[in-house]
mmCIF file of C-alpha atoms and ligand atoms in Angstrom:
data_model
loop_
_atom_site.group_PDB
_atom_site.id
_atom_site.type_symbol
_atom_site.label_atom_id
_atom_site.label_comp_id
_atom_site.label_asym_id
_atom_site.label_seq_id
_atom_site.Cartn_x
_atom_site.Cartn_y
_atom_site.Cartn_z
ATOM 1 C CA UNK A 153 11.381 10.481 6.518
ATOM 2 C CA UNK A 154 8.256 11.854 8.119
ATOM 3 C CA UNK A 155 7.085 15.251 6.897
ATOM 4 C CA UNK A 156 3.898 17.268 6.926
ATOM 5 C CA UNK A 157 0.715 15.240 6.726
ATOM 6 C CA UNK A 158 -0.714 15.143 3.217
ATOM 7 C CA UNK A 159 -4.351 14.365 2.468
ATOM 8 C CA UNK A 160 -4.636 11.331 0.191
ATOM 9 C CA UNK A 161 -8.385 10.751 0.019
ATOM 10 C CA UNK A 162 -11.588 10.850 1.988
ATOM 11 C CA UNK A 163 -12.134 7.958 4.389
ATOM 12 C CA UNK A 164 -15.227 6.826 2.508
ATOM 13 C CA UNK A 165 -13.100 6.143 -0.566
ATOM 14 C CA UNK A 166 -11.632 3.092 1.176
ATOM 15 C CA UNK A 167 -13.937 0.146 1.786
ATOM 16 C CA UNK A 168 -12.754 -2.832 3.777
ATOM 17 C CA UNK A 169 -10.816 -5.200 1.447
ATOM 18 C CA UNK A 170 -11.913 -3.025 -1.441
ATOM 19 C CA UNK A 171 -10.172 -1.008 -4.072
ATOM 20 C CA UNK A 172 -7.134 0.977 -2.931
ATOM 21 C CA UNK A 173 -6.215 4.548 -3.684
ATOM 22 C CA UNK A 174 -2.969 5.173 -5.498
ATOM 23 C CA UNK A 175 -0.827 8.244 -5.007
ATOM 24 C CA UNK A 176 2.796 9.227 -5.362
ATOM 25 C CA UNK A 177 5.421 10.046 -2.780
ATOM 26 C CA UNK A 178 8.943 11.320 -2.992
ATOM 27 C CA UNK A 179 11.306 8.535 -2.004
ATOM 28 C CA UNK A 180 15.062 9.046 -2.148
ATOM 29 C CA UNK A 181 14.599 11.933 -4.556
ATOM 30 C CA UNK A 182 12.236 10.148 -6.931
ATOM 31 C CA UNK A 183 8.481 10.242 -7.322
ATOM 32 C CA UNK A 184 7.332 6.676 -6.762
ATOM 33 C CA UNK A 185 3.879 5.048 -6.676
ATOM 34 C CA UNK A 186 2.254 4.215 -3.358
ATOM 35 C CA UNK A 187 -1.176 3.105 -2.204
ATOM 36 C CA UNK A 188 -3.518 2.877 0.737
ATOM 37 C CA UNK A 189 -6.154 0.224 1.392
ATOM 38 C CA UNK A 190 -8.518 -0.516 4.238
ATOM 39 C CA UNK A 191 -7.950 -3.814 6.024
ATOM 40 C CA UNK A 192 -10.137 -4.953 8.919
ATOM 41 C CA UNK A 193 -11.215 -1.394 9.509
ATOM 42 C CA UNK A 194 -7.764 0.180 9.547
ATOM 43 C CA UNK A 195 -6.040 2.065 6.771
ATOM 44 C CA UNK A 196 -2.601 0.794 5.771
ATOM 45 C CA UNK A 197 -0.228 2.147 3.153
ATOM 46 C CA UNK A 198 2.754 0.819 1.214
ATOM 47 C CA UNK A 199 4.995 1.714 -1.652
ATOM 48 C CA UNK A 200 3.425 0.242 -4.757
ATOM 49 C CA UNK A 201 6.594 -1.684 -5.419
ATOM 50 C CA UNK A 202 6.908 -5.433 -5.092
ATOM 51 C CA UNK A 203 9.840 -6.686 -3.026
ATOM 52 C CA UNK A 204 10.588 -9.316 -5.694
ATOM 53 C CA UNK A 205 11.058 -7.038 -8.700
ATOM 54 C CA UNK A 206 10.305 -3.336 -8.482
ATOM 55 C CA UNK A 207 6.984 -3.514 -10.290
ATOM 56 C CA UNK A 208 3.600 -2.246 -9.190
ATOM 57 C CA UNK A 209 1.353 -4.731 -7.445
ATOM 58 C CA UNK A 210 -2.125 -3.941 -8.727
ATOM 59 C CA UNK A 211 -3.353 -5.919 -11.716
ATOM 60 C CA UNK A 212 -5.944 -3.272 -12.403
ATOM 61 C CA UNK A 213 -5.695 0.175 -10.937
ATOM 62 C CA UNK A 214 -6.432 -0.008 -7.229
ATOM 63 C CA UNK A 215 -6.986 -3.782 -7.067
ATOM 64 C CA UNK A 216 -4.499 -5.077 -4.508
ATOM 65 C CA UNK A 217 -6.376 -7.737 -2.558
ATOM 66 C CA UNK A 218 -6.629 -11.412 -3.380
ATOM 67 C CA UNK A 219 -10.001 -12.950 -4.225
ATOM 68 C CA UNK A 220 -10.782 -13.490 -0.530
ATOM 69 C CA UNK A 221 -10.019 -9.878 0.340
ATOM 70 C CA UNK A 222 -7.523 -11.008 2.949
ATOM 71 C CA UNK A 223 -3.971 -10.603 1.609
ATOM 72 C CA UNK A 224 -2.271 -8.308 -0.883
ATOM 73 C CA UNK A 225 -1.252 -9.933 -4.119
ATOM 74 C CA UNK A 226 1.374 -8.940 -6.664
ATOM 75 C CA UNK A 227 -0.101 -9.265 -10.116
ATOM 76 C CA UNK A 228 3.236 -9.923 -11.817
ATOM 77 C CA UNK A 229 4.358 -13.250 -10.303
ATOM 78 C CA UNK A 230 1.906 -13.824 -7.485
ATOM 79 C CA UNK A 231 3.793 -12.868 -4.327
ATOM 80 C CA UNK A 232 1.467 -12.659 -1.322
ATOM 81 C CA UNK A 233 1.805 -10.052 1.439
ATOM 82 C CA UNK A 234 0.001 -9.612 4.749
ATOM 83 C CA UNK A 235 -2.272 -6.611 4.363
ATOM 84 C CA UNK A 236 -1.740 -5.519 7.965
ATOM 85 C CA UNK A 237 2.080 -5.503 7.929
ATOM 86 C CA UNK A 238 3.347 -5.970 4.372
ATOM 87 C CA UNK A 239 5.158 -9.129 5.467
ATOM 88 C CA UNK A 240 5.879 -11.625 2.668
ATOM 89 C CA UNK A 241 3.622 -14.659 3.136
ATOM 90 C CA UNK A 242 4.525 -16.637 0.046
ATOM 91 C CA UNK A 243 5.650 -16.611 -3.544
ATOM 92 C CA UNK A 244 8.798 -15.092 -4.995
ATOM 93 C CA UNK A 245 9.106 -12.225 -2.476
ATOM 94 C CA UNK A 246 11.551 -14.482 -0.586
ATOM 95 C CA UNK A 247 10.692 -13.170 2.861
ATOM 96 C CA UNK A 248 11.151 -9.514 1.921
ATOM 97 C CA UNK A 249 8.253 -7.275 2.964
ATOM 98 C CA UNK A 250 6.646 -4.330 1.249
ATOM 99 C CA UNK A 251 7.844 -0.886 2.293
ATOM 100 C CA UNK A 252 5.378 0.399 4.854
ATOM 101 C CA UNK A 253 4.116 3.955 4.976
ATOM 102 C CA UNK A 254 2.900 5.899 7.973
ATOM 103 C CA UNK A 255 -0.699 6.839 7.329
ATOM 104 C CA UNK A 256 -3.355 8.250 9.577
ATOM 105 C CA UNK A 257 -7.108 8.510 9.371
ATOM 106 C CA UNK A 258 -8.786 11.471 11.062
ATOM 107 C CA UNK A 259 -11.718 13.806 10.546
ATOM 108 C CA UNK A 260 -12.953 11.812 7.584
ATOM 109 C CA UNK A 261 -9.660 11.913 5.724
ATOM 110 C CA UNK A 262 -6.690 9.633 5.088
ATOM 111 C CA UNK A 263 -3.283 11.273 5.423
ATOM 112 C CA UNK A 264 0.205 10.262 4.406
ATOM 113 C CA UNK A 265 2.820 11.058 7.053
ATOM 114 C CA UNK A 266 5.996 9.470 5.738
ATOM 115 C CA UNK A 267 7.792 6.189 5.154
ATOM 116 C CA UNK A 268 7.807 3.927 8.204
ATOM 117 C CA UNK A 269 11.166 3.517 9.904
ATOM 118 C CA UNK A 270 11.162 -0.269 9.950
HETATM 119 S S1 FES B 209 7.266 -8.685 -9.244
HETATM 120 FE FE1 FES B 209 5.908 -9.186 -7.629
HETATM 121 S S2 FES B 209 6.060 -11.331 -7.470
HETATM 122 FE FE2 FES B 209 7.497 -10.811 -9.025
#
């Protein structure tokens, strides 16, 4: 599902374990929410859709990390996801990961490339 790279935000908008940037992508013909965050220096992106129930993860806009700034947390029922991979680490996600996006950081910008194939 990769297409032309689309600028999401400037690199400086994403601090490590800090607030994420929300945006929308087209996914199977629908506009759906997505987000990028910075984790251990790298930018990662996911659909903003919990694998438990299709609700958005952030409890306040852009707040995706747990209190330690380590994992991603779903605000609805507390599922925990690895920030680096989207893998379900605990809670009601039942082993189902987040949907990963292909994102790229270059020339001071963060770009969306498409939905990851995995
Ligand atoms: S909707 Fe995310 S844990 Fe239930």
